[in-house]
PDB file of C-alpha atoms and ligand atoms in Angstrom:
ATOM      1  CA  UNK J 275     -19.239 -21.353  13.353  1.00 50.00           C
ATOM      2  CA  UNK J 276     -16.653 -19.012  15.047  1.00 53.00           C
ATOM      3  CA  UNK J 277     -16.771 -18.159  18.658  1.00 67.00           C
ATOM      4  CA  UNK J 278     -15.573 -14.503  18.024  1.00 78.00           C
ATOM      5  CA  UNK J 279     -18.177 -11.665  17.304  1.00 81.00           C
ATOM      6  CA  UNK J 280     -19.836 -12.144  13.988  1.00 93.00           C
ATOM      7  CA  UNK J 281     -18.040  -8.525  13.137  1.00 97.00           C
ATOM      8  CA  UNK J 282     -16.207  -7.086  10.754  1.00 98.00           C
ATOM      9  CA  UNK J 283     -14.033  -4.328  11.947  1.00 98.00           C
ATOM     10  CA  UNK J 284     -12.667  -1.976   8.954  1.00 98.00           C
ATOM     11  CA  UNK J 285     -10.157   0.757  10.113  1.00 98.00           C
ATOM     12  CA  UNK J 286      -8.241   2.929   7.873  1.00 96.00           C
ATOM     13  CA  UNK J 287      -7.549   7.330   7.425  1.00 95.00           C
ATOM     14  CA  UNK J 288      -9.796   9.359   5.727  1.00 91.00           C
ATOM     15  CA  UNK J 289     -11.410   8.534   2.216  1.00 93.00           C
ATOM     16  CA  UNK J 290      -9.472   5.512   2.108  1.00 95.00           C
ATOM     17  CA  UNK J 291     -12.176   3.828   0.515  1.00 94.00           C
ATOM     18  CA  UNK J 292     -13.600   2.587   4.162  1.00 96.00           C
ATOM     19  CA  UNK J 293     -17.215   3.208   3.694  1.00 95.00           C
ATOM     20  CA  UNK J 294     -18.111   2.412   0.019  1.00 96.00           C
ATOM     21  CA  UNK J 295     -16.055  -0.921   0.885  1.00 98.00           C
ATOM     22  CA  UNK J 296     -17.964  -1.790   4.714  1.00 98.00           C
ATOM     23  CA  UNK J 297     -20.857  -0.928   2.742  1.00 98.00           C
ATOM     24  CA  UNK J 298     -21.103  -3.313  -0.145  1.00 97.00           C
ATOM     25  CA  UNK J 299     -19.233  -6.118   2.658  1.00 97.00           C
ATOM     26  CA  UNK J 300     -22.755  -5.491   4.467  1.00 97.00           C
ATOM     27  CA  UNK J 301     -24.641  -6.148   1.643  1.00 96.00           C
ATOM     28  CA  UNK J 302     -23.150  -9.318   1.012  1.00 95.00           C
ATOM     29  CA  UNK J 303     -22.323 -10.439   4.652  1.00 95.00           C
ATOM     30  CA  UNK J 304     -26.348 -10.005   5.000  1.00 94.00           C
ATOM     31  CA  UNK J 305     -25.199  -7.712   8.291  1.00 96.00           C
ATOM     32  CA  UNK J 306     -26.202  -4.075   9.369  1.00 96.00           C
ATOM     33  CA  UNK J 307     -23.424  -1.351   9.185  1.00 97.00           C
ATOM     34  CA  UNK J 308     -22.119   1.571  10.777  1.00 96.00           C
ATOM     35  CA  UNK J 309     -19.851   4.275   9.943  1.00 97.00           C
ATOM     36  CA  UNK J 310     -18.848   4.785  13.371  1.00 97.00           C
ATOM     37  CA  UNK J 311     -17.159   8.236  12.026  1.00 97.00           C
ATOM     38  CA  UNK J 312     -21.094   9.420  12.224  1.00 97.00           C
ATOM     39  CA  UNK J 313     -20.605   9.305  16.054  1.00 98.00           C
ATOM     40  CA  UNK J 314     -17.750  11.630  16.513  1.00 97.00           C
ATOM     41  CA  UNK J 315     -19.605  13.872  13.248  1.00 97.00           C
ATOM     42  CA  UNK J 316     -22.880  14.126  15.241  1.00 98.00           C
ATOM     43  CA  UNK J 317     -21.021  15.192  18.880  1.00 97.00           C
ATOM     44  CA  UNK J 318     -19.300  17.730  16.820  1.00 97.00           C
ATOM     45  CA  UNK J 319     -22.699  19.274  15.091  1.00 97.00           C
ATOM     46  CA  UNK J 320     -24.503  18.881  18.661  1.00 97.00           C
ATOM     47  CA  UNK J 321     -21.930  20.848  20.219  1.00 96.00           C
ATOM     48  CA  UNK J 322     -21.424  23.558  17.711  1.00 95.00           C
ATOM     49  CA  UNK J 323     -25.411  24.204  17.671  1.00 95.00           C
ATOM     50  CA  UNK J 324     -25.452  24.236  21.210  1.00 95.00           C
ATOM     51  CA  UNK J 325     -22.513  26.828  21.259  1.00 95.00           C
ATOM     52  CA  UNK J 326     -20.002  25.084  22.689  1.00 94.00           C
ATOM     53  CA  UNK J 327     -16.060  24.873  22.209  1.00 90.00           C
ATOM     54  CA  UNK J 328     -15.293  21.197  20.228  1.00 86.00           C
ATOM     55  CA  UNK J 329     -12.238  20.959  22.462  1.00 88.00           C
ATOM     56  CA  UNK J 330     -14.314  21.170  25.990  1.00 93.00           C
ATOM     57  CA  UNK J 331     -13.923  17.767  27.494  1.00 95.00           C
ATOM     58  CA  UNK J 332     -17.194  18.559  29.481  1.00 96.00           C
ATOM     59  CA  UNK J 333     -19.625  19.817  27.076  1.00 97.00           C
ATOM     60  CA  UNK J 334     -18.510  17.268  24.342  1.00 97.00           C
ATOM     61  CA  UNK J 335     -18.704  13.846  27.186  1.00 97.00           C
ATOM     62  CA  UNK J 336     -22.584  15.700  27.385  1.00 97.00           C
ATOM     63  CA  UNK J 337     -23.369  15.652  24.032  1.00 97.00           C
ATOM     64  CA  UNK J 338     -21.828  12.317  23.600  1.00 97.00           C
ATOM     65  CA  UNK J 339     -23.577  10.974  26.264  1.00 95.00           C
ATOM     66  CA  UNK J 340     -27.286  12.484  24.824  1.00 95.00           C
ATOM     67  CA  UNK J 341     -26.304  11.292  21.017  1.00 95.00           C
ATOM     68  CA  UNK J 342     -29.359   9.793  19.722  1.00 93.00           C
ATOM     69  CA  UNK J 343     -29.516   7.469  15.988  1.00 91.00           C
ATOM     70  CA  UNK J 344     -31.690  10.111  14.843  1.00 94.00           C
ATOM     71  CA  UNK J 345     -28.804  13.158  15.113  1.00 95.00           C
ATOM     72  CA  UNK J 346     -26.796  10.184  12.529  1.00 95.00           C
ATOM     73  CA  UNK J 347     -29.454  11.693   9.753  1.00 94.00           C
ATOM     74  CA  UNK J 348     -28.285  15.700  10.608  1.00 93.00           C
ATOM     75  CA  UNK J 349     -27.745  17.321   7.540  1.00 89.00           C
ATOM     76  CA  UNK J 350     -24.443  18.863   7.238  1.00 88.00           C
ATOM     77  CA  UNK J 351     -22.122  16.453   8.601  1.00 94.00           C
ATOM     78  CA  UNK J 352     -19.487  16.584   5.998  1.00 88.00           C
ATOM     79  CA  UNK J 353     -18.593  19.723   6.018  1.00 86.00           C
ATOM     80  CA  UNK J 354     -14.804  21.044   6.272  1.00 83.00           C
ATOM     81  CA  UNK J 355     -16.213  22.393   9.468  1.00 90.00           C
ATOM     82  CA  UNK J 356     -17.693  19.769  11.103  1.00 93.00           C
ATOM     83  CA  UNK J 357     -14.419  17.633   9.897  1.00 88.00           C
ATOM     84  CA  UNK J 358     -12.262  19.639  11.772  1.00 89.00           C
ATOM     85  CA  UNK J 359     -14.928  19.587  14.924  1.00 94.00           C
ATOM     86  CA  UNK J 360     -15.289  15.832  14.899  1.00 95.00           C
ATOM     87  CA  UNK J 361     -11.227  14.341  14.703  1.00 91.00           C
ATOM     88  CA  UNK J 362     -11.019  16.946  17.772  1.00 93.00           C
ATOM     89  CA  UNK J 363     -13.340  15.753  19.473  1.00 95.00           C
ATOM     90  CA  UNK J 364     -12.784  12.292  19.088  1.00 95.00           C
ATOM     91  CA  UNK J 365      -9.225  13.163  20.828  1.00 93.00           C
ATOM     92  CA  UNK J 366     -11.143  13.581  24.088  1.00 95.00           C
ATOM     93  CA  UNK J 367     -10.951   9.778  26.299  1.00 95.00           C
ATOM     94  CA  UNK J 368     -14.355  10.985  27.548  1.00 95.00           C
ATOM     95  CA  UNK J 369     -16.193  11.295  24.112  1.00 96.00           C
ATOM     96  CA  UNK J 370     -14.741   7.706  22.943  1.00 96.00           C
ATOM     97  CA  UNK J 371     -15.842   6.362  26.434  1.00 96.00           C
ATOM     98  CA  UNK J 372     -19.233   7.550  26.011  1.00 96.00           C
ATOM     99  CA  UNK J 373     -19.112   6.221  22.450  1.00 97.00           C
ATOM    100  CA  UNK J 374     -18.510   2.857  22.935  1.00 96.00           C
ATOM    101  CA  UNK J 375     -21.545   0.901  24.467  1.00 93.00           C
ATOM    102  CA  UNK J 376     -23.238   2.652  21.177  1.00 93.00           C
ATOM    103  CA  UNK J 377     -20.916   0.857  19.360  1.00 96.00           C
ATOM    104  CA  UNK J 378     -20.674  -2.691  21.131  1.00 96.00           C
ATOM    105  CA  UNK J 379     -24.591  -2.733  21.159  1.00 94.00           C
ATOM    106  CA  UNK J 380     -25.336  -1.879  17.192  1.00 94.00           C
ATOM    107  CA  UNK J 381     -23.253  -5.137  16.932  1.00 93.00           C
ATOM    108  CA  UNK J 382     -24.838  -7.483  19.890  1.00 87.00           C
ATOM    109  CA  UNK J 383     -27.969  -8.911  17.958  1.00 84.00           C
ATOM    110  CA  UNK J 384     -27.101  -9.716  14.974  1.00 88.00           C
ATOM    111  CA  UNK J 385     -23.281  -9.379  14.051  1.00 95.00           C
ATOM    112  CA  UNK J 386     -22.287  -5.998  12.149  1.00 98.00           C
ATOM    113  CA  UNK J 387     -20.076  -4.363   9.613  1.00 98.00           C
ATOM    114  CA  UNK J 388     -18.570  -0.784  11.552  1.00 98.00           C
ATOM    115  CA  UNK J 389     -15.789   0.808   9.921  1.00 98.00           C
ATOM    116  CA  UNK J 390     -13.570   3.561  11.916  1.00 97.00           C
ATOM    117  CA  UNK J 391     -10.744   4.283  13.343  1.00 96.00           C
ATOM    118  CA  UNK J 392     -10.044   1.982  16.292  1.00 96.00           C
ATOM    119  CA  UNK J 393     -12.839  -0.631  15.647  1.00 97.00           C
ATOM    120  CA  UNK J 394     -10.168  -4.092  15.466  1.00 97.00           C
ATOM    121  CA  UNK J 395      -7.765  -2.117  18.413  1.00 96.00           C
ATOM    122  CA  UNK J 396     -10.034  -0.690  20.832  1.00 96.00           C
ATOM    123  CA  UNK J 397     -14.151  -1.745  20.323  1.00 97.00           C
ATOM    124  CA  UNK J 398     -14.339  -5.261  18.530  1.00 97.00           C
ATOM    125  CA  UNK J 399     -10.440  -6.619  19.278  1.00 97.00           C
ATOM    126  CA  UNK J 400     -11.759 -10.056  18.943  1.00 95.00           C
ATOM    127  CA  UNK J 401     -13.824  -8.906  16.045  1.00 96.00           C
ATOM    128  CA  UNK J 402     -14.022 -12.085  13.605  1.00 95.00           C
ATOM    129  CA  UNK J 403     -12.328 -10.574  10.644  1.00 97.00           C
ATOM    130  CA  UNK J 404     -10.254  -7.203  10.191  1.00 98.00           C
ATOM    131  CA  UNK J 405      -9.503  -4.755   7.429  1.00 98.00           C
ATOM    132  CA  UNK J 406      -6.957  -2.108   7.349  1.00 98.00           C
ATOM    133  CA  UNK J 407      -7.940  -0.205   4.293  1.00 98.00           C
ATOM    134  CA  UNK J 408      -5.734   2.546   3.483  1.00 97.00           C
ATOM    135  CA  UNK J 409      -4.029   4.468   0.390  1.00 96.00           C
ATOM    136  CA  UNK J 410      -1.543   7.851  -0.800  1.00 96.00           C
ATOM    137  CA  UNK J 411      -2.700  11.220   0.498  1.00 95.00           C
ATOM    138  CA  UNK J 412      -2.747  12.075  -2.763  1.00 96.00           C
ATOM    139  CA  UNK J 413      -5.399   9.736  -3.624  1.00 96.00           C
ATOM    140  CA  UNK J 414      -7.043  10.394  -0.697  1.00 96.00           C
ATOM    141  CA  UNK J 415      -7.071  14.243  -1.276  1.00 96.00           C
ATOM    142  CA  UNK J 416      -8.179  13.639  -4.559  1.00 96.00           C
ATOM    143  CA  UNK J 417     -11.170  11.501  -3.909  1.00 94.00           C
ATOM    144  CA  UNK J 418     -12.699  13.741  -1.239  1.00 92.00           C
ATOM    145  CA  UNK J 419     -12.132  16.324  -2.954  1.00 94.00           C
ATOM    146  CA  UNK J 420     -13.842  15.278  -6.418  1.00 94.00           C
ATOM    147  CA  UNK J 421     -16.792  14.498  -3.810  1.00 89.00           C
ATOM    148  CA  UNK J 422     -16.854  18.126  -2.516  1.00 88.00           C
ATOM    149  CA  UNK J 423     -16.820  19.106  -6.114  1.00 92.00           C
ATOM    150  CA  UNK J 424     -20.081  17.035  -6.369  1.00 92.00           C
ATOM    151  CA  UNK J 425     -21.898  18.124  -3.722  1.00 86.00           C
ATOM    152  CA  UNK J 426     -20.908  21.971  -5.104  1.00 89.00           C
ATOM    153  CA  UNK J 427     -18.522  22.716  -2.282  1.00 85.00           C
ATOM    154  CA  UNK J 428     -15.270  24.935  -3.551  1.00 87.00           C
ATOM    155  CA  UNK J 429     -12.552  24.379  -2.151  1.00 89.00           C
ATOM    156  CA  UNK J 430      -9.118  24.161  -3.473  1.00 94.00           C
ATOM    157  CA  UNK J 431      -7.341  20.713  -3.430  1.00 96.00           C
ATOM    158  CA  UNK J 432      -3.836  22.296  -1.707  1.00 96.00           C
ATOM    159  CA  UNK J 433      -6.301  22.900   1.064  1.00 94.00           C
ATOM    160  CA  UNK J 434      -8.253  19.827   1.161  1.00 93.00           C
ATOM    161  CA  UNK J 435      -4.644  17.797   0.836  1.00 95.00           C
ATOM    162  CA  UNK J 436      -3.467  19.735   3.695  1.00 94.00           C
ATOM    163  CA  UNK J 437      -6.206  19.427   5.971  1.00 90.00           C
ATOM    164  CA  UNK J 438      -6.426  15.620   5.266  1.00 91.00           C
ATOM    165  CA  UNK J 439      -2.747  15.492   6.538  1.00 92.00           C
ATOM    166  CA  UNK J 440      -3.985  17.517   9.422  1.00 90.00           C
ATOM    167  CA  UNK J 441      -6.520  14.924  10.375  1.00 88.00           C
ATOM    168  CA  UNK J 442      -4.342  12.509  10.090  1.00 90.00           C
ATOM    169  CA  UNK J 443      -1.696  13.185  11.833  1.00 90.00           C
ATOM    170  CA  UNK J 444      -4.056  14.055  14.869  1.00 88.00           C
ATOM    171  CA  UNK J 445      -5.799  10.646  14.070  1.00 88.00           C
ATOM    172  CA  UNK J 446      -2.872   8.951  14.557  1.00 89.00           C
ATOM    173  CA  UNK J 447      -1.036  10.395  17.648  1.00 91.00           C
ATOM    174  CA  UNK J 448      -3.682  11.336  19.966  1.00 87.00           C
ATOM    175  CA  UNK J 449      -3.298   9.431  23.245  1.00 88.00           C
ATOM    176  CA  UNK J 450      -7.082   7.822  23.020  1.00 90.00           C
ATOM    177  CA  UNK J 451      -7.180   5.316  20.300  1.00 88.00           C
ATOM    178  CA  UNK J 452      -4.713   6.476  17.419  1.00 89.00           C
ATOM    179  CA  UNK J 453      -5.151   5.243  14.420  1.00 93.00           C
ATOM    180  CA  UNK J 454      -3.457   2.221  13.388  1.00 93.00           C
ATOM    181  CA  UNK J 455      -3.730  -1.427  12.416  1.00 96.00           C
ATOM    182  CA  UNK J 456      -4.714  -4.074  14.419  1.00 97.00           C
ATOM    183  CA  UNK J 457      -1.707  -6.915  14.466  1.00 97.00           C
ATOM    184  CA  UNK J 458      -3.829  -9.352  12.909  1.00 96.00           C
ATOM    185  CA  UNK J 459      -5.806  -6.937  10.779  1.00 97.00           C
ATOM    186  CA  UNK J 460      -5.338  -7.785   6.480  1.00 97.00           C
ATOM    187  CA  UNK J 461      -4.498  -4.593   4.379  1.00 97.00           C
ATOM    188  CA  UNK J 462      -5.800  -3.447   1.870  1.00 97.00           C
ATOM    189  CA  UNK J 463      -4.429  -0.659  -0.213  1.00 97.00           C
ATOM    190  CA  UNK J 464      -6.466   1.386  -2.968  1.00 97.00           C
ATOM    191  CA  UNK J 465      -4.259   3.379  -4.159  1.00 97.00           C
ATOM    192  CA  UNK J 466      -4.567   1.542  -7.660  1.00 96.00           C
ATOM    193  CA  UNK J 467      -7.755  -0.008  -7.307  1.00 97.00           C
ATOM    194  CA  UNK J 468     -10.865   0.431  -7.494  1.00 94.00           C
ATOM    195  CA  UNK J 469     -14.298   0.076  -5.828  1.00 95.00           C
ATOM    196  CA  UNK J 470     -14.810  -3.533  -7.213  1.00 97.00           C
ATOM    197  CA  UNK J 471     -11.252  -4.366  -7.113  1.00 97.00           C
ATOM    198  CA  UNK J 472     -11.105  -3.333  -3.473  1.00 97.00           C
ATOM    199  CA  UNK J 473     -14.515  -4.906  -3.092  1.00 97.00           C
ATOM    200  CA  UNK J 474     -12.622  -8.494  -4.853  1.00 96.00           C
ATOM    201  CA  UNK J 475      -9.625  -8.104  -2.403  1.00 96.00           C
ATOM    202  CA  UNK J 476     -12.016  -8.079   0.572  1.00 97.00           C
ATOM    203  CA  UNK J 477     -13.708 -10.985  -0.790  1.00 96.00           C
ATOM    204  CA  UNK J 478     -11.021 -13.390  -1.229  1.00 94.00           C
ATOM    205  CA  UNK J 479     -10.004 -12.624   2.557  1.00 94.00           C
ATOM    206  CA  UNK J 480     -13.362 -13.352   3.960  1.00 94.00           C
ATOM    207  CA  UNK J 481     -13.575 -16.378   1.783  1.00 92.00           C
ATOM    208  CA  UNK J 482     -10.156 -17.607   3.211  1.00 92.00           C
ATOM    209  CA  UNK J 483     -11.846 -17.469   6.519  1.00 89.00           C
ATOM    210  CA  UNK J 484     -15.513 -19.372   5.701  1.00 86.00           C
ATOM    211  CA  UNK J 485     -17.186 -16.110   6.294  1.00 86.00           C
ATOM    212  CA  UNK J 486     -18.059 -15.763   3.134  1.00 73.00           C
ATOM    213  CA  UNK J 487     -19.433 -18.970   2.179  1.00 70.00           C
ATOM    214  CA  UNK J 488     -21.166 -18.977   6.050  1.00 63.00           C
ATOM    215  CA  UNK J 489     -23.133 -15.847   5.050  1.00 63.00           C
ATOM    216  CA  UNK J 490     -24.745 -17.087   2.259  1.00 68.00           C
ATOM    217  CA  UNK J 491     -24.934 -20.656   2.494  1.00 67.00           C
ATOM    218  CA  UNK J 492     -28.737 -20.974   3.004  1.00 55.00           C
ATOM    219  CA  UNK J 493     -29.703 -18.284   0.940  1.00 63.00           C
TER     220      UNK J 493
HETATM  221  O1  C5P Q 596     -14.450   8.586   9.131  1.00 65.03           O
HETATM  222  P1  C5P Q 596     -14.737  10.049   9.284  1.00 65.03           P
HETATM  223  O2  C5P Q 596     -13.820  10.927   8.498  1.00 65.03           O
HETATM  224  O3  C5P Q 596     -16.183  10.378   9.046  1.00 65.03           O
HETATM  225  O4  C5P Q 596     -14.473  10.357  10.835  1.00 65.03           O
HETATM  226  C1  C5P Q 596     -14.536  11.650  11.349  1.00 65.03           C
HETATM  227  C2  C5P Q 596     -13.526  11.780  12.481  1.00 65.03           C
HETATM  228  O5  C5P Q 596     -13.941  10.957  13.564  1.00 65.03           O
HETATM  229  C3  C5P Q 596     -12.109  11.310  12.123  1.00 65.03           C
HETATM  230  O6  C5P Q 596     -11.280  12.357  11.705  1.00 65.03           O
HETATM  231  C4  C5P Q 596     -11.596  10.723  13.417  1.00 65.03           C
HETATM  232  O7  C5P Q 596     -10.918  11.710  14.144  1.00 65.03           O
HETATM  233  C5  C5P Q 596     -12.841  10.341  14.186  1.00 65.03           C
HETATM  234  N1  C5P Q 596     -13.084   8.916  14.295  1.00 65.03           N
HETATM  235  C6  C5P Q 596     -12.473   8.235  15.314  1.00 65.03           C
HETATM  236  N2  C5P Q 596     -12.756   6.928  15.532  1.00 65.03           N
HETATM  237  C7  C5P Q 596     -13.609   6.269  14.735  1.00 65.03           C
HETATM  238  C8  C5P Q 596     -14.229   6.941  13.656  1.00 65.03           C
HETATM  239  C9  C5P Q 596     -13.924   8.270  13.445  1.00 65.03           C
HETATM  240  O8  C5P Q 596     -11.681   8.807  16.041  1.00 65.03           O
HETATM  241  N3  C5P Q 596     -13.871   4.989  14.987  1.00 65.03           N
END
């Protein structure tokens, strides 16, 4: 057994492949997960339906503060809006702060899959095993916005592209928490691969560590 956090921290940009990846890992890890991107969603939707600016440090450490699991089921958290709302308020020191005992507690029983932005730097740094899981903005752009095509949302993909780079860019040089790998965090880029092959990657690197074999051992 390891003495570090029975977590798995996966960090990476937008539509990187984070979530269908930290999903299936929870599945097979036999360990809850959470898309900690949810959080900053949620503060954004509170504060728009209660009026507010998404930049006001005040009103946004508020909502934080009253964010409950059940606002995590809002409808209407993926919207272009709400995208925008969320990566600025997650620029706010007062927001993350507010953020992270939600964070460090989903993980205190039981272990836990969370996937993010800062989860190996700033909220599990001694998490057992970390993934950076990134690939081209073009990719990227084109994966979210096949998904808005899905869910019937038009939009054109010069402006889904751009406001990916947008995010990004915000993402990774805010002062709180910018994106970026953990030293000792594995990459993993999907570019060229796909959800299984990503899925296999991730695998491999667990196994190299015993987590893999640990997790299902007596099962
Ligand atoms: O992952 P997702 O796109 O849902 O995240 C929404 C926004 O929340 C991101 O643009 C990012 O600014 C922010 N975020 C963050 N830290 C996390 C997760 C998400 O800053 N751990």
């Amino acid at each position: 057994m390891s003495a570090r956090p029975n977590v798995l921290a996966i960090d990476g940009p937008a539509a990187a492949g984070k979530g269908t990846l930290a999903r299936r890992l929870a599945a097979a890890l036999h360990l809850p997960y959470l898309d900690t991107g949810l959080l900053y969603r949620a503060v954004a939707r509170r504060l728009l339906d209660a009026g507010a600016d998404a930049g006001d440090p005040v009103a946004a450490e508020a909502q934080a503060r009253a964010l409950t699991t059940a606002d995590l089921d809002a409808p209407n958290l993926r919207t272009p809006q709400i995208d925008r709302a969320a990566a600025a308020v997650a620029s706010l020191p007062l927001v993350r702060a507010a953020l992270l005992a939600f964070q460090r507690d989903f993980a205190t029983a039981h272990g836990a899959v969370l996937d993010g932005r800062d989860i190996g730097t700033i909220i599990f740094p001694d998490a057992r095993a970390k993934l950076f899981v990134t690939a081209s903005v073009d990719a990227r752009a084109r994966r979210r916005w096949l998904e808005l095509q899905q869910r019937g949302v038009v939009a054109a993909f010069d402006t889904v592209r751009d406001d990916m780079q947008a995010r990004d860019a915000a993402d990774a040089s805010r002062a709180a928490a910018p994106l970026r790998p953990a030293p000792d965090a594995i990459l993993i880029d999907t570019t060229a691969l796909d959800a299984d092959q990503a899925f296999a990657a991730a695998i491999a690197h667990l196994a190299a560590l015993g987590w893999y074999a640990d997790a299902n051992e007596n099962r």
